[in-house]
Amino acid sequence: AYWTWERAETNQDHHDDLVTSVIDPSNHSTVLNDLVLKAKSRASVVLDLQKEFTSTLNRSAKLVEKLDSSNRNPKQGSGIEVSWDPTAFNGHEDTLNLSLSLHFAREANFSLCQQFAAEAGIIIPDETIRGFRELYSILESLETHHNLEPAVQWCKTHRKQLQEAGSSLEFGLVKCKFVQILSGQHSSHDGSNDTDGTETVRSRVKRALEYGRAFFAPFGETHFEEIQRLSGAVLYAGNLSQSRYAELLSPTLIQDVVREFKREYCSLRGWSNESPLLTSIMVGTIALPIINKMCTIMKEKKNEWTSAGELPVEIPLLPSQRYHSVFACPVSKELGTDSNPPMMMPCGHVVCKESLMRLSKGNNKFKCPYCPHESTPSQAMKVAL
């Protein structure tokens, strides 16, 4: 409504200018020329809009016709039934039921998880349920109360395993706690604020330094520069948000800690970070239209795809949905396999083993297909992904 009113005001102003110009006899030809140019410009805009509308209407008509044809002739195989295999889970019902039960546990719906498992006749170890309960109890303390104590205690208990995995989770939590104290956002064990909002800067600095002396020592060798930076931030405790250390107060600090804690916890437990069931559904949603189209084309051409474990089309997955590295040979365009692994030549270029043997024609010296370097097959090294 505001836009319409504004356009009306603009048009009225323009109309008033035209009337004023027309009254002046010396401006008649100029005004007429302006009107012709504006009319042509408006006509061009209208024609473009008309073309766009007609194109959209035609596409919609074709889509409706296609859907109507599919509904009237379901045996033509233009729907999901083309790529649907109703026997895919035959003999794997327990696996599917277990995935559903564990998904409920990952969603912290433990009563539904146990009830579903009981009705499906599957057994979920008590240790697994206790693990998920512990995980979500700590995550709730982090997200809801910004209470880092349970997470810090868990990291102390599993410090050796975390160090062996090269994790910096414990230092990240200690760093976050230090910043909380220094900025006056320190929370107690029950999630309530330790201060009443009147704590002096001197008091915050004193408590932060005491905390740093008590907890930074184990990380002196691995995170010395970060500890130095945190020590420097103490000088700006009274105005930390306006200082060069303002990024320490990032609003995503807690969310980052939550994500890292969940990832490390699941890793030590041997679990995937995300629900396998949810990931499968998301990937399937992306891949199904492409696979369905491929199956339709192959059915029309009466072809079959016989290569096990491969698809003749690429599925555009998100980076977060790619869990295994793959190698596509630049010569043969085939994916590397255990029987046809990627091989790196002395020059640094990589091709699949079968391509390497074809290039060498046995054991003869050959030239790299991408540079002038010559080598023999025995000089190539297998690349492990």
Short mmCIF file of C-alpha atoms in Angstrom, two decimals:
data_model
loop_
_atom_site.label_atom_id
_atom_site.label_comp_id
_atom_site.label_asym_id
_atom_site.label_seq_id
_atom_site.Cartn_x
_atom_site.Cartn_y
_atom_site.Cartn_z
CA ALA A 1 0.00 0.00 0.00
CA TYR A 2 2.88 2.35 0.84
CA TRP A 3 4.57 1.53 -2.48
CA THR A 4 1.32 2.25 -4.37
CA TRP A 5 0.88 5.57 -2.60
CA GLU A 6 4.48 6.53 -3.28
CA ARG A 7 4.13 5.67 -6.97
CA ALA A 8 0.88 7.67 -7.13
CA GLU A 9 2.61 10.70 -5.60
CA THR A 10 5.48 10.39 -8.07
CA ASN A 11 3.11 10.07 -11.04
CA GLN A 12 1.09 13.08 -9.87
CA ASP A 13 4.25 15.18 -9.61
CA HIS A 14 5.27 14.09 -13.09
CA HIS A 15 1.78 14.91 -14.40
CA ASP A 16 1.96 18.40 -12.88
CA ASP A 17 5.33 19.00 -14.55
CA LEU A 18 3.93 17.92 -17.92
CA VAL A 19 0.89 20.22 -17.58
CA THR A 20 3.16 23.14 -16.74
CA SER A 21 5.32 22.37 -19.76
CA VAL A 22 2.35 22.03 -22.12
CA ILE A 23 1.02 25.44 -21.08
CA ASP A 24 4.23 26.96 -22.43
CA PRO A 25 3.80 26.95 -26.29
CA SER A 26 7.57 26.97 -26.86
CA ASN A 27 7.88 23.52 -25.24
CA HIS A 28 5.24 21.64 -27.29
CA SER A 29 7.66 19.69 -29.51
CA THR A 30 9.96 18.85 -26.61
CA VAL A 31 7.08 17.57 -24.50
CA LEU A 32 5.74 15.43 -27.36
CA ASN A 33 9.16 13.89 -27.93
CA ASP A 34 9.47 13.11 -24.22
CA LEU A 35 6.03 11.50 -24.23
CA VAL A 36 6.92 9.32 -27.23
CA LEU A 37 10.16 8.15 -25.62
CA LYS A 38 8.45 7.37 -22.31
CA ALA A 39 5.62 5.52 -24.08
CA LYS A 40 8.13 3.36 -25.98
CA SER A 41 10.06 2.67 -22.76
CA ARG A 42 6.88 1.65 -20.91
CA ALA A 43 5.77 -0.49 -23.86
CA SER A 44 9.08 -2.35 -23.80
CA VAL A 45 8.71 -3.07 -20.05
CA VAL A 46 5.14 -4.31 -20.54
CA LEU A 47 6.22 -6.60 -23.40
CA ASP A 48 9.01 -8.09 -21.29
CA LEU A 49 6.59 -8.77 -18.44
CA GLN A 50 4.13 -10.30 -20.89
CA LYS A 51 6.81 -12.61 -22.29
CA GLU A 52 7.82 -13.74 -18.80
CA PHE A 53 4.20 -14.35 -17.83
CA THR A 54 3.52 -16.33 -21.04
CA SER A 55 6.64 -18.43 -20.56
CA THR A 56 5.71 -19.26 -16.96
CA LEU A 57 2.16 -20.08 -17.97
CA ASN A 58 3.37 -22.46 -20.71
CA ARG A 59 5.73 -24.24 -18.31
CA SER A 60 2.95 -24.61 -15.76
CA ALA A 61 0.61 -26.03 -18.41
CA LYS A 62 3.21 -28.61 -19.48
CA LEU A 63 3.85 -29.61 -15.86
CA VAL A 64 0.12 -30.03 -15.16
CA GLU A 65 -0.25 -32.07 -18.34
CA LYS A 66 2.69 -34.28 -17.37
CA LEU A 67 1.32 -34.89 -13.87
CA ASP A 68 -2.14 -35.61 -15.26
CA SER A 69 -0.67 -38.08 -17.74
CA SER A 70 1.26 -39.79 -14.95
CA ASN A 71 -1.88 -40.12 -12.82
CA ARG A 72 -3.94 -41.50 -15.71
CA ASN A 73 -1.22 -43.95 -16.77
CA PRO A 74 0.64 -45.03 -13.62
CA LYS A 75 2.09 -48.06 -15.39
CA GLN A 76 4.27 -45.85 -17.56
CA GLY A 77 6.80 -45.72 -14.73
CA SER A 78 7.29 -41.98 -14.54
CA GLY A 79 7.02 -41.80 -10.77
CA ILE A 80 9.07 -42.99 -7.80
CA GLU A 81 8.18 -46.62 -8.54
CA VAL A 82 10.84 -46.59 -11.27
CA SER A 83 13.69 -46.57 -8.74
CA TRP A 84 11.85 -48.06 -5.77
CA ASP A 85 12.92 -51.49 -4.57
CA PRO A 86 10.40 -52.88 -2.05
CA THR A 87 12.76 -55.77 -1.21
CA ALA A 88 15.71 -53.57 -0.26
CA PHE A 89 15.32 -54.20 3.48
CA ASN A 90 14.35 -57.86 3.29
CA GLY A 91 16.38 -59.63 5.94
CA HIS A 92 17.56 -56.31 7.39
CA GLU A 93 14.50 -55.34 9.41
CA ASP A 94 16.46 -55.43 12.69
CA THR A 95 19.03 -53.03 11.26
CA LEU A 96 16.31 -50.59 10.27
CA ASN A 97 14.59 -50.87 13.65
CA LEU A 98 17.90 -50.36 15.46
CA SER A 99 18.56 -47.22 13.39
CA LEU A 100 15.13 -45.86 14.32
CA SER A 101 15.63 -46.62 18.02
CA LEU A 102 19.06 -44.98 18.13
CA HIS A 103 17.70 -41.97 16.28
CA PHE A 104 15.12 -41.49 19.04
CA ALA A 105 17.95 -41.70 21.59
CA ARG A 106 19.93 -39.09 19.64
CA GLU A 107 16.90 -36.82 19.86
CA ALA A 108 16.94 -37.30 23.67
CA ASN A 109 13.55 -39.07 23.47
CA PHE A 110 14.66 -41.98 25.65
CA SER A 111 11.22 -43.28 26.64
CA LEU A 112 10.18 -43.60 22.98
CA CYS A 113 13.52 -45.23 22.17
CA GLN A 114 13.10 -47.92 24.83
CA GLN A 115 9.42 -48.51 24.04
CA PHE A 116 10.10 -48.86 20.30
CA ALA A 117 13.05 -51.21 20.94
CA ALA A 118 10.89 -53.39 23.20
CA GLU A 119 8.06 -53.63 20.66
CA ALA A 120 10.49 -54.27 17.79
CA GLY A 121 12.22 -57.02 19.76
CA ILE A 122 15.71 -55.50 19.61
CA ILE A 123 18.17 -54.91 22.43
CA ILE A 124 19.96 -51.61 22.96
CA PRO A 125 22.84 -51.86 25.48
CA ASP A 126 22.28 -49.94 28.70
CA GLU A 127 25.71 -48.38 28.26
CA THR A 128 24.56 -46.78 25.00
CA ILE A 129 21.50 -45.25 26.65
CA ARG A 130 23.61 -44.01 29.57
CA GLY A 131 26.03 -42.46 27.10
CA PHE A 132 23.32 -40.53 25.30
CA ARG A 133 21.80 -39.41 28.61
CA GLU A 134 25.19 -38.13 29.78
CA LEU A 135 25.79 -36.37 26.45
CA TYR A 136 22.49 -34.50 26.46
CA SER A 137 22.73 -33.66 30.14
CA ILE A 138 26.06 -31.92 29.49
CA LEU A 139 24.76 -30.28 26.31
CA GLU A 140 21.74 -28.93 28.20
CA SER A 141 24.04 -27.40 30.83
CA LEU A 142 26.09 -25.76 28.07
CA GLU A 143 23.23 -24.49 25.90
CA THR A 144 20.60 -23.57 28.49
CA HIS A 145 22.66 -22.43 31.47
CA HIS A 146 26.07 -21.70 29.85
CA ASN A 147 27.45 -23.87 32.64
CA LEU A 148 30.79 -25.33 31.54
CA GLU A 149 31.59 -27.33 34.69
CA PRO A 150 30.08 -30.70 33.64
CA ALA A 151 31.88 -30.53 30.27
CA VAL A 152 35.18 -29.57 31.91
CA GLN A 153 34.90 -32.45 34.39
CA TRP A 154 34.16 -34.90 31.56
CA CYS A 155 37.24 -33.68 29.69
CA LYS A 156 39.41 -34.16 32.79
CA THR A 157 38.18 -37.73 33.10
CA HIS A 158 38.94 -38.47 29.43
CA ARG A 159 42.02 -36.25 29.07
CA LYS A 160 44.30 -39.08 27.95
CA GLN A 161 41.96 -40.22 25.15
CA LEU A 162 41.42 -36.62 24.02
CA GLN A 163 45.16 -35.97 23.89
CA GLU A 164 45.75 -39.14 21.90
CA ALA A 165 43.12 -37.96 19.41
CA GLY A 166 44.80 -34.54 19.16
CA SER A 167 41.72 -32.77 20.50
CA SER A 168 41.82 -29.23 21.90
CA LEU A 169 38.34 -29.49 23.43
CA GLU A 170 39.45 -29.22 27.05
CA PHE A 171 41.48 -26.07 26.42
CA GLY A 172 38.55 -24.59 24.49
CA LEU A 173 36.30 -25.11 27.50
CA VAL A 174 38.86 -23.70 29.94
CA LYS A 175 39.36 -20.70 27.67
CA CYS A 176 35.60 -20.12 27.49
CA LYS A 177 35.32 -20.32 31.29
CA PHE A 178 38.18 -17.83 31.70
CA VAL A 179 36.40 -15.36 29.39
CA GLN A 180 33.14 -15.86 31.27
CA ILE A 181 34.79 -14.92 34.56
CA LEU A 182 36.70 -11.99 33.10
CA SER A 183 33.59 -10.53 31.43
CA GLY A 184 31.34 -11.06 34.44
CA GLN A 185 29.27 -13.81 32.86
CA HIS A 186 30.54 -16.59 35.13
CA SER A 187 27.90 -19.21 35.98
CA SER A 188 27.78 -21.46 39.01
CA HIS A 189 27.19 -25.22 39.06
CA ASP A 190 23.42 -24.83 38.99
CA GLY A 191 23.52 -22.46 36.02
CA SER A 192 22.74 -19.31 38.05
CA ASN A 193 24.98 -16.26 37.90
CA ASP A 194 27.56 -16.10 40.67
CA THR A 195 27.44 -12.33 40.72
CA ASP A 196 24.62 -9.85 41.25
CA GLY A 197 25.81 -7.58 38.46
CA THR A 198 27.77 -5.27 40.82
CA GLU A 199 31.07 -7.22 40.88
CA THR A 200 33.99 -4.85 40.37
CA VAL A 201 36.46 -5.17 37.53
CA ARG A 202 39.26 -5.75 40.06
CA SER A 203 37.33 -8.70 41.52
CA ARG A 204 36.69 -10.23 38.09
CA VAL A 205 40.35 -9.87 37.12
CA LYS A 206 41.45 -11.48 40.39
CA ARG A 207 39.13 -14.48 39.94
CA ALA A 208 40.09 -14.87 36.27
CA LEU A 209 43.80 -14.90 37.09
CA GLU A 210 43.25 -17.42 39.88
CA TYR A 211 41.33 -19.64 37.48
CA GLY A 212 44.06 -19.30 34.84
CA ARG A 213 46.80 -20.28 37.30
CA ALA A 214 44.81 -23.32 38.33
CA PHE A 215 43.81 -24.64 34.88
CA PHE A 216 46.14 -23.28 32.16
CA ALA A 217 49.26 -25.19 33.25
CA PRO A 218 48.52 -28.48 31.38
CA PHE A 219 48.20 -26.54 28.10
CA GLY A 220 51.36 -24.44 28.35
CA GLU A 221 53.24 -26.36 25.67
CA THR A 222 50.41 -26.72 23.15
CA HIS A 223 48.52 -23.43 23.52
CA PHE A 224 51.10 -20.98 24.88
CA GLU A 225 50.32 -18.16 22.42
CA GLU A 226 46.60 -18.34 23.15
CA ILE A 227 47.27 -18.26 26.89
CA GLN A 228 49.43 -15.17 26.36
CA ARG A 229 46.61 -13.51 24.46
CA LEU A 230 44.11 -14.30 27.22
CA SER A 231 46.53 -12.83 29.76
CA GLY A 232 46.73 -9.65 27.68
CA ALA A 233 42.93 -9.40 27.63
CA VAL A 234 43.02 -8.97 31.42
CA LEU A 235 44.33 -5.41 30.93
CA TYR A 236 41.09 -4.51 29.10
CA ALA A 237 38.67 -6.25 31.47
CA GLY A 238 36.79 -3.00 32.07
CA ASN A 239 36.03 -2.47 28.39
CA LEU A 240 36.66 -5.81 26.75
CA SER A 241 33.96 -5.45 24.08
CA GLN A 242 35.60 -2.28 22.71
CA SER A 243 39.16 -3.57 22.84
CA ARG A 244 41.39 -5.51 20.43
CA TYR A 245 40.22 -8.64 22.26
CA ALA A 246 36.53 -8.15 21.44
CA GLU A 247 36.39 -11.44 19.46
CA LEU A 248 36.70 -13.30 22.77
CA LEU A 249 33.10 -12.21 23.44
CA SER A 250 31.80 -13.68 20.17
CA PRO A 251 28.06 -14.49 20.47
CA THR A 252 28.74 -17.89 18.85
CA LEU A 253 31.34 -18.88 21.44
CA ILE A 254 29.02 -21.22 23.35
CA GLN A 255 27.54 -22.70 20.15
CA ASP A 256 31.05 -23.45 18.90
CA VAL A 257 31.90 -25.18 22.16
CA VAL A 258 28.67 -27.20 22.02
CA ARG A 259 29.40 -28.41 18.47
CA GLU A 260 32.98 -29.34 19.33
CA PHE A 261 31.98 -31.13 22.54
CA LYS A 262 29.31 -33.18 20.76
CA ARG A 263 31.75 -34.11 17.99
CA GLU A 264 34.51 -35.21 20.41
CA TYR A 265 32.12 -37.05 22.72
CA CYS A 266 30.63 -39.04 19.85
CA SER A 267 34.09 -39.72 18.44
CA LEU A 268 35.36 -41.24 21.69
CA ARG A 269 32.20 -43.35 21.93
CA GLY A 270 32.61 -44.57 18.35
CA TRP A 271 29.38 -42.87 17.24
CA SER A 272 28.80 -40.68 14.23
CA ASN A 273 28.40 -36.98 14.97
CA GLU A 274 25.00 -36.83 13.23
CA SER A 275 22.16 -39.33 13.21
CA PRO A 276 22.83 -41.93 10.47
CA LEU A 277 19.09 -42.19 9.83
CA LEU A 278 18.70 -38.42 9.39
CA THR A 279 21.77 -38.28 7.15
CA SER A 280 20.42 -41.13 5.00
CA ILE A 281 17.08 -39.38 4.58
CA MET A 282 18.71 -36.07 3.66
CA VAL A 283 21.05 -37.70 1.13
CA GLY A 284 18.19 -39.77 -0.27
CA THR A 285 16.06 -36.67 -0.70
CA ILE A 286 18.82 -35.05 -2.75
CA ALA A 287 19.67 -38.16 -4.76
CA LEU A 288 16.20 -39.58 -5.45
CA PRO A 289 15.14 -37.19 -8.25
CA ILE A 290 18.44 -37.76 -10.08
CA ILE A 291 18.33 -41.53 -9.67
CA ASN A 292 14.68 -41.58 -10.67
CA LYS A 293 15.42 -39.65 -13.85
CA MET A 294 18.37 -41.93 -14.62
CA CYS A 295 16.23 -45.06 -14.16
CA THR A 296 13.51 -43.61 -16.42
CA ILE A 297 16.01 -42.90 -19.21
CA MET A 298 17.64 -46.30 -18.89
CA LYS A 299 14.25 -48.00 -18.98
CA GLU A 300 13.28 -46.09 -22.13
CA LYS A 301 16.58 -47.06 -23.81
CA LYS A 302 16.34 -50.61 -22.42
CA ASN A 303 19.78 -50.42 -20.80
CA GLU A 304 20.99 -51.73 -17.45
CA TRP A 305 23.72 -50.45 -15.16
CA THR A 306 25.76 -53.40 -13.97
CA SER A 307 28.68 -51.78 -12.09
CA ALA A 308 28.15 -52.58 -8.42
CA GLY A 309 28.72 -49.75 -5.97
CA GLU A 310 28.78 -47.05 -8.65
CA LEU A 311 26.31 -44.74 -10.33
CA PRO A 312 26.61 -43.38 -13.89
CA VAL A 313 25.65 -39.93 -12.61
CA GLU A 314 27.08 -37.65 -9.94
CA ILE A 315 25.00 -36.90 -6.85
CA PRO A 316 25.59 -33.25 -5.75
CA LEU A 317 26.01 -33.83 -2.02
CA LEU A 318 26.92 -31.12 0.46
CA PRO A 319 30.53 -31.12 1.77
CA SER A 320 29.23 -32.12 5.22
CA GLN A 321 27.62 -35.22 3.67
CA ARG A 322 30.84 -36.57 2.15
CA TYR A 323 32.44 -39.04 4.54
CA HIS A 324 34.88 -40.90 2.27
CA SER A 325 37.53 -39.58 -0.08
CA VAL A 326 37.27 -40.81 -3.65
CA PHE A 327 39.65 -40.59 -6.59
CA ALA A 328 38.60 -40.24 -10.21
CA CYS A 329 41.34 -41.16 -12.65
CA PRO A 330 42.03 -38.19 -14.96
CA VAL A 331 42.87 -40.60 -17.80
CA SER A 332 40.10 -43.21 -17.69
CA LYS A 333 37.56 -41.07 -15.75
CA GLU A 334 36.86 -44.12 -13.54
CA LEU A 335 36.72 -44.12 -9.74
CA GLY A 336 39.57 -45.78 -7.92
CA THR A 337 38.83 -49.09 -6.21
CA ASP A 338 40.74 -51.59 -4.06
CA SER A 339 41.64 -53.56 -7.19
CA ASN A 340 42.37 -50.39 -9.20
CA PRO A 341 43.89 -47.98 -6.67
CA PRO A 342 45.34 -44.53 -7.40
CA MET A 343 49.08 -44.59 -8.11
CA MET A 344 51.38 -41.57 -7.79
CA MET A 345 54.24 -41.27 -10.27
CA PRO A 346 57.62 -39.72 -9.30
CA CYS A 347 56.54 -36.43 -10.89
CA GLY A 348 53.62 -36.19 -8.43
CA HIS A 349 50.76 -36.82 -10.87
CA VAL A 350 48.29 -39.56 -9.98
CA VAL A 351 46.39 -42.04 -12.18
CA CYS A 352 44.65 -45.34 -11.52
CA LYS A 353 46.70 -48.53 -11.66
CA GLU A 354 44.98 -49.84 -14.80
CA SER A 355 45.68 -46.57 -16.62
CA LEU A 356 49.30 -46.76 -15.44
CA MET A 357 49.72 -50.25 -16.89
CA ARG A 358 48.11 -49.22 -20.17
CA LEU A 359 50.43 -46.22 -20.43
CA SER A 360 53.51 -48.35 -19.75
CA LYS A 361 52.36 -51.23 -21.97
CA GLY A 362 53.75 -53.71 -19.48
CA ASN A 363 57.03 -52.76 -17.84
CA ASN A 364 58.40 -50.23 -20.31
CA LYS A 365 59.34 -46.68 -19.45
CA PHE A 366 56.56 -44.25 -20.24
CA LYS A 367 55.92 -40.54 -20.27
CA CYS A 368 53.50 -38.93 -17.84
CA PRO A 369 50.34 -37.82 -19.64
CA TYR A 370 50.50 -34.44 -17.89
CA CYS A 371 54.19 -33.53 -17.92
CA PRO A 372 57.42 -34.50 -19.77
CA HIS A 373 58.69 -36.69 -16.90
CA GLU A 374 59.40 -40.34 -17.70
CA SER A 375 59.22 -43.24 -15.26
CA THR A 376 58.44 -46.95 -14.93
CA PRO A 377 55.47 -48.62 -13.19
CA SER A 378 57.73 -49.90 -10.39
CA GLN A 379 58.50 -46.29 -9.40
CA ALA A 380 54.84 -45.44 -8.81
CA MET A 381 53.50 -45.52 -5.26
CA LYS A 382 50.03 -46.52 -4.13
CA VAL A 383 48.02 -43.62 -2.69
CA ALA A 384 45.92 -44.40 0.40
CA LEU A 385 42.83 -42.21 0.80
#
